[in-house]
Coordinates of C-alpha atoms (C1' of nucleotides) in Angstrom, one line a residue:
Chain A
M55 CA -1.5 -120.7 -27.8
P56 CA -2.6 -120.0 -24.6
E57 CA -2.0 -116.0 -23.8
L58 CA -3.3 -114.9 -21.2
P59 CA -7.1 -114.7 -21.4
E60 CA -6.5 -119.3 -21.4
V61 CA -4.0 -119.7 -18.7
E62 CA -6.6 -117.2 -16.6
T63 CA -9.8 -120.0 -18.0
V64 CA -6.2 -123.3 -17.5
R65 CA -6.2 -121.3 -13.5
K66 CA -9.4 -121.5 -13.2
I67 CA -10.6 -124.9 -13.7
L68 CA -7.6 -126.8 -12.2
N69 CA -8.7 -124.7 -9.1
T70 CA -12.0 -127.0 -9.3
I71 CA -9.5 -130.0 -9.5
V72 CA -6.2 -130.2 -8.0
P73 CA -6.6 -128.2 -4.5
G74 CA -6.5 -131.2 -2.1
A75 CA -5.3 -133.8 -3.8
T76 CA -2.2 -135.6 -2.5
I77 CA 0.6 -136.5 -5.2
I78 CA 1.6 -140.3 -4.8
D79 CA 3.2 -140.4 -7.8
V80 CA 4.4 -138.4 -11.0
I81 CA 4.9 -140.2 -14.2
V82 CA 8.4 -138.9 -16.8
H83 CA 7.0 -140.0 -19.8
K84 CA 8.6 -136.5 -22.0
K85 CA 12.4 -135.4 -19.9
N86 CA 12.5 -132.3 -21.7
I87 CA 9.2 -131.1 -20.2
I88 CA 11.2 -130.5 -16.9
V89 CA 13.4 -127.5 -16.4
G90 CA 15.8 -129.1 -14.0
N91 CA 16.5 -132.8 -12.7
A92 CA 14.1 -135.2 -13.8
K93 CA 14.2 -137.8 -10.8
V94 CA 14.7 -134.7 -8.3
F95 CA 11.4 -133.3 -9.4
R96 CA 9.7 -136.5 -9.4
K97 CA 11.0 -137.1 -5.8
T98 CA 10.3 -134.5 -5.4
L99 CA 6.7 -133.4 -5.6
I100 CA 5.5 -137.2 -4.5
G101 CA 3.7 -136.7 -1.1
Q102 CA 3.1 -133.5 -1.7
T103 CA -0.6 -131.2 -1.4
F104 CA -1.9 -129.2 -4.0
N105 CA -2.9 -125.7 -3.0
E106 CA -3.6 -123.0 -4.5
V107 CA -3.8 -122.2 -8.7
K108 CA -1.9 -118.8 -9.8
R109 CA -1.0 -116.8 -12.1
V110 CA 2.1 -114.5 -13.6
G111 CA 1.7 -113.5 -17.0
K112 CA 1.9 -116.9 -19.0
Y113 CA 2.9 -119.6 -15.6
L114 CA 0.8 -121.1 -13.4
I115 CA 2.3 -121.8 -9.8
F116 CA 1.3 -124.4 -8.5
T117 CA 1.3 -124.1 -4.9
F118 CA 1.0 -126.8 -1.8
N119 CA 0.7 -127.5 1.5
S120 CA 5.3 -127.0 2.3
D121 CA 6.4 -124.3 0.7
L122 CA 7.4 -125.8 -2.8
V123 CA 6.0 -124.4 -5.6
M124 CA 5.5 -125.7 -9.6
L125 CA 6.3 -123.1 -12.5
S126 CA 5.1 -124.2 -15.3
H127 CA 4.4 -122.7 -19.3
L128 CA 2.2 -123.8 -21.4
R129 CA 4.0 -122.6 -24.8
M130 CA 2.6 -123.7 -28.1
E131 CA 0.0 -126.8 -26.8
G132 CA 0.3 -127.5 -23.2
K133 CA -3.2 -128.4 -21.9
Y134 CA -3.8 -130.1 -18.4
I135 CA -6.6 -132.2 -18.5
E136 CA -8.3 -134.0 -15.3
V137 CA -8.5 -139.0 -16.4
L138 CA -10.8 -140.3 -13.8
Q139 CA -9.9 -143.6 -12.4
G140 CA -10.0 -146.4 -14.9
E141 CA -9.5 -143.4 -18.1
D142 CA -7.6 -144.0 -20.5
D143 CA -4.1 -140.9 -20.3
S144 CA -5.0 -138.9 -23.0
R145 CA -3.0 -138.8 -26.2
Y146 CA -0.1 -136.9 -25.3
A147 CA 0.4 -136.3 -21.8
R148 CA 4.3 -135.7 -21.5
V149 CA 4.2 -136.1 -17.7
I150 CA 1.5 -137.1 -15.4
F151 CA 0.4 -136.5 -11.8
V152 CA -1.0 -140.1 -9.5
L153 CA -3.9 -138.5 -7.1
D154 CA -4.7 -140.3 -3.9
D155 CA -8.0 -140.5 -4.9
G156 CA -7.4 -142.5 -8.1
R157 CA -7.8 -139.0 -10.9
R158 CA -4.6 -138.1 -12.7
L159 CA -3.9 -134.9 -14.4
C160 CA -2.4 -135.3 -17.6
Y161 CA 0.4 -132.5 -18.7
D162 CA -0.4 -132.6 -22.2
D163 CA 1.7 -131.5 -24.5
S164 CA 2.0 -132.3 -28.5
R165 CA 4.4 -130.8 -29.5
Q166 CA 6.6 -130.5 -26.0
F167 CA 7.1 -127.5 -25.8
G168 CA 6.1 -126.2 -22.3
T169 CA 8.0 -126.0 -19.5
L170 CA 7.6 -128.3 -15.6
E171 CA 10.2 -126.2 -13.0
L172 CA 10.7 -126.2 -9.0
S173 CA 10.9 -124.0 -6.7
T174 CA 10.1 -122.3 -3.7
T175 CA 8.0 -119.4 -2.9
D176 CA 10.7 -117.3 -1.7
K177 CA 12.6 -118.3 -4.9
Y178 CA 10.1 -118.2 -7.5
R179 CA 10.1 -114.9 -8.3
H180 CA 13.5 -114.2 -9.0
T181 CA 13.6 -117.5 -11.5
K182 CA 15.2 -117.3 -14.2
A183 CA 11.8 -117.8 -15.7
L184 CA 9.6 -114.9 -13.9
Q185 CA 12.9 -112.8 -14.1
N186 CA 11.1 -112.2 -17.8
V187 CA 7.7 -111.8 -17.3
G188 CA 7.2 -108.0 -17.1
P189 CA 3.5 -106.4 -15.7
E190 CA 0.8 -107.0 -17.0
P191 CA -1.6 -104.5 -18.8
F192 CA -3.6 -104.2 -16.0
D193 CA -0.9 -103.0 -13.7
I194 CA 1.4 -100.9 -15.5
N195 CA 2.4 -97.5 -15.3
P196 CA 1.7 -95.9 -19.4
L197 CA 4.5 -93.7 -18.9
D198 CA 6.9 -96.6 -17.1
Y199 CA 6.5 -99.0 -20.4
F200 CA 6.7 -96.0 -22.1
N201 CA 10.5 -94.7 -21.3
K202 CA 11.0 -98.3 -21.2
I203 CA 10.6 -98.8 -25.5
K204 CA 10.5 -95.3 -26.5
G205 CA 14.3 -96.1 -28.2
R206 CA 13.3 -98.4 -29.8
Q207 CA 13.0 -99.2 -33.4
T208 CA 11.1 -102.4 -34.4
P209 CA 8.0 -103.0 -35.6
I210 CA 5.8 -102.4 -32.6
K211 CA 4.3 -105.2 -32.9
Q212 CA 7.3 -107.5 -31.8
T213 CA 6.8 -104.8 -28.7
L214 CA 3.9 -105.5 -27.4
L215 CA 5.0 -109.4 -28.1
D216 CA 7.5 -108.8 -26.2
Q217 CA 7.0 -110.5 -21.8
K218 CA 9.3 -108.7 -20.5
L219 CA 8.2 -105.2 -21.0
M220 CA 4.5 -106.4 -20.8
S221 CA 3.7 -109.8 -20.5
G222 CA 0.0 -111.5 -21.5
L223 CA 0.3 -110.8 -25.1
G224 CA 0.8 -113.0 -27.6
N225 CA -0.1 -113.6 -31.1
I226 CA -4.3 -113.2 -30.5
Y227 CA -4.4 -110.7 -28.9
V228 CA -1.7 -108.4 -30.1
D229 CA -3.6 -108.4 -33.3
E230 CA -7.4 -107.4 -32.3
V231 CA -5.6 -104.7 -29.3
L232 CA -3.5 -102.8 -32.5
Y233 CA -6.1 -103.0 -35.1
L234 CA -9.0 -102.2 -32.4
S235 CA -5.7 -98.8 -32.5
K236 CA -5.5 -98.6 -35.1
I237 CA -2.2 -99.6 -35.3
H238 CA 0.2 -100.8 -38.3
P239 CA 1.7 -103.5 -36.3
E240 CA 5.0 -102.4 -38.3
T241 CA 5.0 -99.0 -37.2
P242 CA 8.1 -99.0 -36.1
T243 CA 8.2 -98.2 -31.8
N244 CA 9.8 -94.8 -31.7
M245 CA 6.8 -93.1 -34.3
L246 CA 4.5 -93.6 -31.9
G247 CA 4.2 -91.0 -29.0
L248 CA 2.3 -91.7 -25.4
M249 CA -0.5 -91.2 -26.0
G250 CA -0.7 -93.9 -28.9
I251 CA 1.3 -96.8 -26.0
K252 CA -1.5 -95.8 -23.8
T253 CA -4.3 -96.4 -26.8
L254 CA -2.1 -100.2 -27.1
I255 CA -2.4 -100.2 -23.4
A256 CA -5.6 -99.5 -22.4
Q257 CA -7.2 -101.9 -26.1
S258 CA -5.5 -104.6 -24.1
V259 CA -6.3 -104.3 -20.9
K260 CA -9.6 -103.9 -22.5
V261 CA -9.4 -107.2 -25.0
L262 CA -7.5 -109.4 -22.0
E263 CA -10.6 -109.1 -19.9
K264 CA -13.0 -110.0 -22.9
A265 CA -11.4 -112.4 -23.6
I266 CA -10.7 -114.3 -20.3
I267 CA -15.1 -112.9 -20.0
A268 CA -15.2 -115.3 -22.5
G269 CA -13.7 -117.7 -21.6
G270 CA -10.2 -117.4 -23.4
T271 CA -9.6 -118.2 -27.5
T272 CA -10.4 -121.5 -29.5
V273 CA -8.2 -121.0 -32.7
R274 CA -6.6 -124.1 -34.8
T275 CA -6.0 -127.6 -32.7
Y276 CA -6.3 -125.4 -28.7
S277 CA -8.2 -125.3 -25.6
P278 CA -7.3 -124.2 -22.5
A279 CA -8.5 -127.7 -21.8
Q280 CA -9.8 -131.4 -22.6
G281 CA -14.2 -130.8 -23.5
V282 CA -13.4 -126.8 -22.6
H283 CA -13.8 -124.4 -25.3
G284 CA -13.3 -120.8 -24.9
N285 CA -15.8 -118.9 -26.9
F286 CA -13.5 -115.3 -27.8
Q287 CA -13.2 -116.0 -30.9
Q288 CA -16.8 -115.5 -31.4
Q289 CA -15.3 -112.0 -30.8
L290 CA -12.2 -112.2 -33.5
N291 CA -12.1 -108.5 -35.6
A292 CA -8.3 -110.1 -36.8
Y293 CA -6.9 -112.8 -35.8
G294 CA -7.9 -115.4 -38.4
K295 CA -9.8 -112.6 -41.2
A296 CA -7.1 -112.2 -43.9
Y297 CA -9.0 -111.9 -46.5
Q298 CA -12.2 -110.5 -45.4
R299 CA -14.3 -107.6 -45.7
C300 CA -13.0 -104.7 -42.8
P301 CA -16.2 -104.3 -40.5
L302 CA -15.1 -100.7 -40.4
C303 CA -14.1 -99.6 -44.2
N304 CA -15.3 -102.9 -46.3
F305 CA -11.4 -103.2 -47.5
R306 CA -10.0 -106.6 -47.3
F307 CA -8.1 -106.8 -44.1
K308 CA -4.5 -108.5 -45.1
K309 CA -1.9 -111.1 -43.6
I310 CA 1.5 -110.3 -43.8
F311 CA 4.6 -111.4 -41.5
V312 CA 6.2 -109.1 -39.2
G313 CA 8.7 -111.3 -36.5
G314 CA 8.3 -114.1 -37.7
R315 CA 4.7 -114.6 -37.5
G316 CA 1.3 -114.8 -38.8
T317 CA -0.4 -111.0 -38.5
T318 CA -3.3 -109.5 -39.8
Y319 CA -4.2 -106.5 -40.4
C320 CA -6.6 -103.9 -42.3
P321 CA -4.4 -101.2 -44.5
S322 CA -7.3 -98.9 -44.5
C323 CA -8.6 -98.9 -41.0
Q324 CA -3.8 -98.7 -40.1
R325 CA -1.7 -97.0 -41.8
N326 CA 1.4 -97.1 -41.3
P327 CA 3.4 -93.8 -40.8
A328 CA 7.0 -95.4 -41.7
R329 CA 6.5 -96.3 -45.4
A330 CA 4.2 -95.7 -48.4
L331 CA 0.9 -96.8 -49.1
T332 CA 1.1 -99.7 -51.3
I333 CA -0.8 -100.3 -54.4
A334 CA -1.5 -103.0 -57.0
I335 CA -3.3 -103.6 -60.4
T336 CA -3.4 -106.6 -61.2
G337 CA -5.5 -108.4 -64.4
Q338 CA -5.8 -110.9 -66.6
K339 CA -3.4 -110.5 -69.7
A340 CA -5.1 -107.4 -72.3
S341 CA -6.9 -106.5 -69.7
G342 CA -6.4 -102.9 -69.5
K343 CA -4.1 -102.4 -67.0
T344 CA -1.2 -100.3 -68.9
V345 CA -4.7 -97.8 -69.0
I346 CA -5.1 -97.2 -65.7
S347 CA -0.9 -97.4 -65.4
N348 CA -0.3 -94.6 -67.6
Y349 CA -3.7 -92.6 -66.1
L350 CA -2.0 -92.2 -62.8
R351 CA 1.0 -91.2 -64.6
S352 CA -0.9 -88.4 -66.5
Q353 CA -1.7 -87.8 -62.9
G354 CA 1.4 -87.5 -60.8
E355 CA 1.3 -90.9 -59.6
V356 CA 4.1 -93.4 -59.6
V357 CA 3.5 -96.2 -61.2
I358 CA 6.2 -99.1 -61.0
D359 CA 6.1 -101.4 -64.2
T360 CA 7.1 -105.0 -62.9
D361 CA 7.8 -106.0 -66.7
N362 CA 10.2 -103.6 -67.2
L363 CA 11.5 -104.2 -63.5
A364 CA 12.9 -107.7 -64.8
K365 CA 14.0 -106.8 -68.2
T366 CA 16.4 -104.4 -66.4
L367 CA 17.3 -108.0 -64.2
Y368 CA 18.4 -109.3 -67.5
K369 CA 21.1 -106.7 -67.7
D370 CA 22.9 -108.4 -64.5
I371 CA 26.1 -110.5 -66.4
E372 CA 24.8 -112.0 -62.9
T373 CA 21.8 -113.2 -63.2
T374 CA 22.4 -114.4 -66.2
R375 CA 24.9 -116.9 -66.4
E376 CA 22.7 -117.6 -63.4
L377 CA 19.6 -118.7 -65.0
E378 CA 22.2 -120.2 -67.8
D379 CA 23.6 -122.2 -65.4
I380 CA 19.9 -123.5 -63.4
L381 CA 18.8 -124.3 -67.4
G382 CA 22.0 -126.3 -68.4
V383 CA 21.7 -123.9 -71.9
K384 CA 23.8 -121.3 -73.8
L385 CA 21.9 -117.9 -73.4
H386 CA 25.3 -114.7 -74.1
D387 CA 27.1 -114.1 -77.1
N388 CA 30.3 -112.5 -77.2
E389 CA 29.7 -112.7 -73.0
S390 CA 26.2 -110.4 -73.7
F391 CA 22.9 -111.5 -73.1
K392 CA 20.5 -111.7 -75.7
I393 CA 16.5 -112.4 -75.3
H394 CA 16.1 -114.2 -78.2
L395 CA 17.6 -117.1 -77.1
L396 CA 15.8 -117.9 -74.1
R397 CA 12.3 -117.0 -75.3
E398 CA 13.5 -119.5 -77.6
Y399 CA 14.5 -122.4 -75.6
L400 CA 11.6 -121.8 -73.6
A401 CA 9.1 -122.2 -76.8
E402 CA 10.3 -125.8 -77.5
N403 CA 10.4 -126.4 -74.2
A404 CA 6.7 -125.3 -71.4
H405 CA 8.4 -127.3 -68.4
D406 CA 11.3 -125.3 -67.7
I407 CA 8.8 -122.0 -67.6
K408 CA 8.6 -122.4 -64.2
K409 CA 12.7 -122.7 -63.3
V410 CA 12.6 -120.1 -64.4
N411 CA 9.5 -117.8 -62.8
D412 CA 11.0 -119.7 -59.1
F413 CA 14.3 -118.3 -60.4
I414 CA 13.4 -114.4 -61.2
H415 CA 10.2 -113.9 -59.2
P416 CA 11.8 -114.3 -56.2
L417 CA 13.8 -112.0 -57.3
V418 CA 12.0 -109.3 -59.1
K419 CA 10.0 -109.0 -55.5
K420 CA 13.0 -108.7 -53.8
E421 CA 13.0 -105.0 -56.0
M422 CA 10.3 -104.4 -55.4
E423 CA 10.9 -104.3 -51.6
H424 CA 13.7 -102.6 -51.8
M425 CA 11.4 -100.1 -53.5
I426 CA 8.4 -100.0 -51.6
K427 CA 11.2 -100.0 -48.4
T428 CA 12.7 -96.4 -49.7
S429 CA 10.0 -94.5 -51.6
K430 CA 9.9 -90.4 -50.7
V431 CA 6.4 -90.8 -51.5
D432 CA 3.6 -91.9 -49.8
K433 CA 1.7 -93.5 -52.2
I434 CA 3.6 -96.3 -54.8
Y435 CA 1.8 -97.9 -57.4
F436 CA 2.5 -101.1 -59.6
E437 CA 1.3 -102.5 -62.6
V438 CA 1.8 -106.5 -61.6
P439 CA 1.1 -108.9 -63.6
L440 CA 1.6 -112.4 -61.9
L441 CA 0.8 -109.9 -58.6
F442 CA 0.3 -113.6 -56.7
S443 CA 3.7 -116.0 -57.5
H444 CA 6.0 -116.7 -55.0
K445 CA 3.6 -114.1 -52.7
V446 CA 4.2 -110.7 -54.2
Y447 CA 1.1 -110.1 -53.0
E448 CA 2.3 -110.3 -49.3
L449 CA 3.9 -107.1 -50.5
F450 CA 1.0 -104.2 -51.1
D451 CA -2.5 -102.9 -49.3
F452 CA -4.5 -103.0 -51.5
M453 CA -5.2 -105.0 -55.2
I454 CA -7.1 -104.1 -57.9
G455 CA -8.4 -106.3 -60.6
V456 CA -9.1 -105.7 -63.7
E457 CA -11.2 -107.9 -66.6
V458 CA -12.2 -108.6 -69.7
S459 CA -14.4 -110.5 -71.9
V460 CA -13.0 -114.0 -73.6
E461 CA -14.2 -112.4 -76.2
T462 CA -12.5 -108.9 -76.2
Q463 CA -8.6 -109.9 -74.2
A464 CA -9.2 -112.2 -77.5
T465 CA -9.4 -109.0 -80.2
N466 CA -6.5 -107.2 -77.1
L467 CA -4.2 -109.7 -77.5
K468 CA -4.5 -109.7 -81.6
K469 CA -3.6 -107.2 -82.0
R470 CA -0.5 -106.3 -80.1
G471 CA 0.4 -109.6 -81.4
D472 CA 0.8 -111.0 -77.5
T473 CA 3.5 -113.9 -77.4
L474 CA 3.5 -114.0 -74.0
L475 CA 4.8 -117.3 -72.7
I476 CA 3.6 -116.6 -69.5
N477 CA -0.4 -117.9 -68.3
A478 CA -1.1 -115.3 -65.3
D479 CA -4.5 -116.2 -65.9
A480 CA -5.5 -119.3 -64.0
A481 CA -3.3 -117.8 -60.6
Y482 CA -5.0 -114.5 -60.7
M483 CA -9.0 -116.6 -61.5
K484 CA -7.5 -118.9 -58.0
N485 CA -6.9 -115.8 -56.4
R486 CA -8.8 -113.4 -56.9
H487 CA -11.2 -113.9 -53.8
R488 CA -8.1 -111.2 -52.3
L489 CA -8.2 -108.2 -54.7
D490 CA -10.0 -105.1 -52.8
L491 CA -12.1 -104.4 -56.0
I492 CA -12.3 -105.7 -59.5
I493 CA -13.0 -103.6 -62.8
V494 CA -14.9 -104.9 -65.5
N495 CA -13.5 -103.6 -68.9
D496 CA -16.2 -104.3 -70.6
G497 CA -16.6 -100.4 -72.5
T498 CA -14.4 -97.7 -73.8
V499 CA -11.4 -96.5 -72.4
D500 CA -12.8 -93.5 -70.6
Q501 CA -15.0 -96.0 -68.8
L502 CA -12.5 -98.2 -67.4
I503 CA -11.1 -94.7 -66.2
E504 CA -14.1 -93.9 -64.2
K505 CA -14.9 -97.3 -62.9
F506 CA -11.2 -97.0 -61.5
K507 CA -11.8 -93.3 -60.4
A508 CA -14.4 -95.3 -57.9
F509 CA -11.5 -96.7 -56.2
K510 CA -10.1 -93.7 -52.7
V511 CA -7.7 -94.8 -50.4
Chain B
dG271 C1' 21.9 -103.2 -24.8
dT272 C1' 18.8 -104.1 -29.7
dT273 C1' 18.2 -106.5 -32.8
dC274 C1' 17.8 -110.9 -35.5
dT275 C1' 17.9 -115.1 -36.6
dT276 C1' 17.9 -120.1 -34.8
dA277 C1' 16.3 -124.2 -32.9
dC278 C1' 12.8 -126.8 -30.5
dC279 C1' 8.6 -129.6 -31.8
dT280 C1' 4.9 -132.4 -34.3
dG281 C1' -0.4 -131.4 -36.2
dA282 C1' -2.6 -130.3 -39.6
dC283 C1' -3.0 -129.0 -44.6
dA284 C1' -2.3 -127.3 -48.8
dG285 C1' 0.4 -129.6 -53.6
dC286 C1' 1.1 -132.5 -56.3
Chain C
dT87 C1' -2.9 -142.4 -52.4
dG88 C1' 0.7 -141.0 -49.9
dC89 C1' 4.6 -138.2 -50.2
dT90 C1' 6.7 -133.5 -49.9
dG91 C1' 7.1 -129.2 -48.8
dT92 C1' 5.5 -125.2 -45.1
dC93 C1' 2.7 -123.1 -41.1
dA94 C1' 1.1 -122.8 -36.2
dG95 C1' 3.6 -119.3 -32.3
dG96 C1' 6.2 -118.6 -26.7
dT97 C1' 10.9 -118.5 -25.6
dA98 C1' 16.0 -118.6 -24.7
dA99 C1' 20.1 -119.1 -26.6
dG100 C1' 24.0 -116.8 -29.6
dA101 C1' 25.6 -114.5 -33.0
dA102 C1' 25.8 -110.7 -35.2

DNA sequence: GTTCTTACCTGACAGC
DNA sequence: TGCTGTCAGGTAAGAA
């Protein structure tokens, strides 16, 4: 994903390849890459000799031995590949510049998000594209930036990604900057003071400078050019580290979505001042979750039981009617929902349990989100047996799992005459690597509580 | 003016 | 094995 350091790396490579070369033909395989008329684009470029390649934000600025300028944005997958005489064009060559010395410069872009646009030396700064490019962190005046953004309520991550306000940061580096600044990505922008903004700009400069020296970052499908790999991925602290341990606090990095972007942060180092800390208590069936919940309540903590939340949903006639339609079976008697009818149906039609879960769990998740958003306390616990269903775990900063031996579990289940239809243990076992703390409940209730007390946030 | 949503596009990968 | 759905994310455009 080309952000400022990757674009700078591409610029440096291009300056060793293109200056002095004259374009004798332009082959446009995909017209949608070109801003404006592709025929005019081709005709204008033929006969032009490349000069220096410059950069503004994430735009490459190709100059020529004339007043012509070509603006190139790589977007997601764009790259330039030099092809020597006799070699094949690159796999996703969308626009090919045929040079007078037999080489070909391929603009390669599998996803075709990139753009190429012609302008002139005196006009390109005023094109619509560059009008939307704000100052880079190296040049920005912190007070000006602060004054522009201080009224915004959007998460700071989205503000930092807004190229009009400040250019250069993309999804990878913004996570790094926020982690190093110890600022939660969802912190409302207007909750950060001038000092916070100054910290973010200073860290942006540091991160981008280091990344430029390392030649950018090579992740997933992106590398700056064929055979060229940046090394900054080895220095990444947060990006791509979801559910690994934070080296500073040993809690696990979490992954959430901010403005639709995958976001990794450390919930312990990066606290969100705008909402309560969220802690999930999950575990195998009959493992002792409720014992911990009751202990927390006795200590004055707020603990929400998600099983009860689900039961509340069954009191809403619109919800139960919808469930009735989904299953195609009668669940009401005298306009009143009867849970025993659902239980009886599922006992005989176990394959429909998934249908019920797919309907109920998202509703429970939504209700939980609402509770977190509107909560006035600074810490809120949820007892969540099905934490790993429908990505409910994304709601939590911290997660604790309680486990028991098979024998103890069997004894506990027998004691309470358990008739649960839903088996959560498989999902739990598959996802337990995401948990911050696993408590093995192999002793007395007091011993279980003592083990839980080791968890401190 | 701000905020949110959708579209652009295709390869990689997980899950069934 | 093959199919389907989801995710990756920079930016523009339009709606709210």
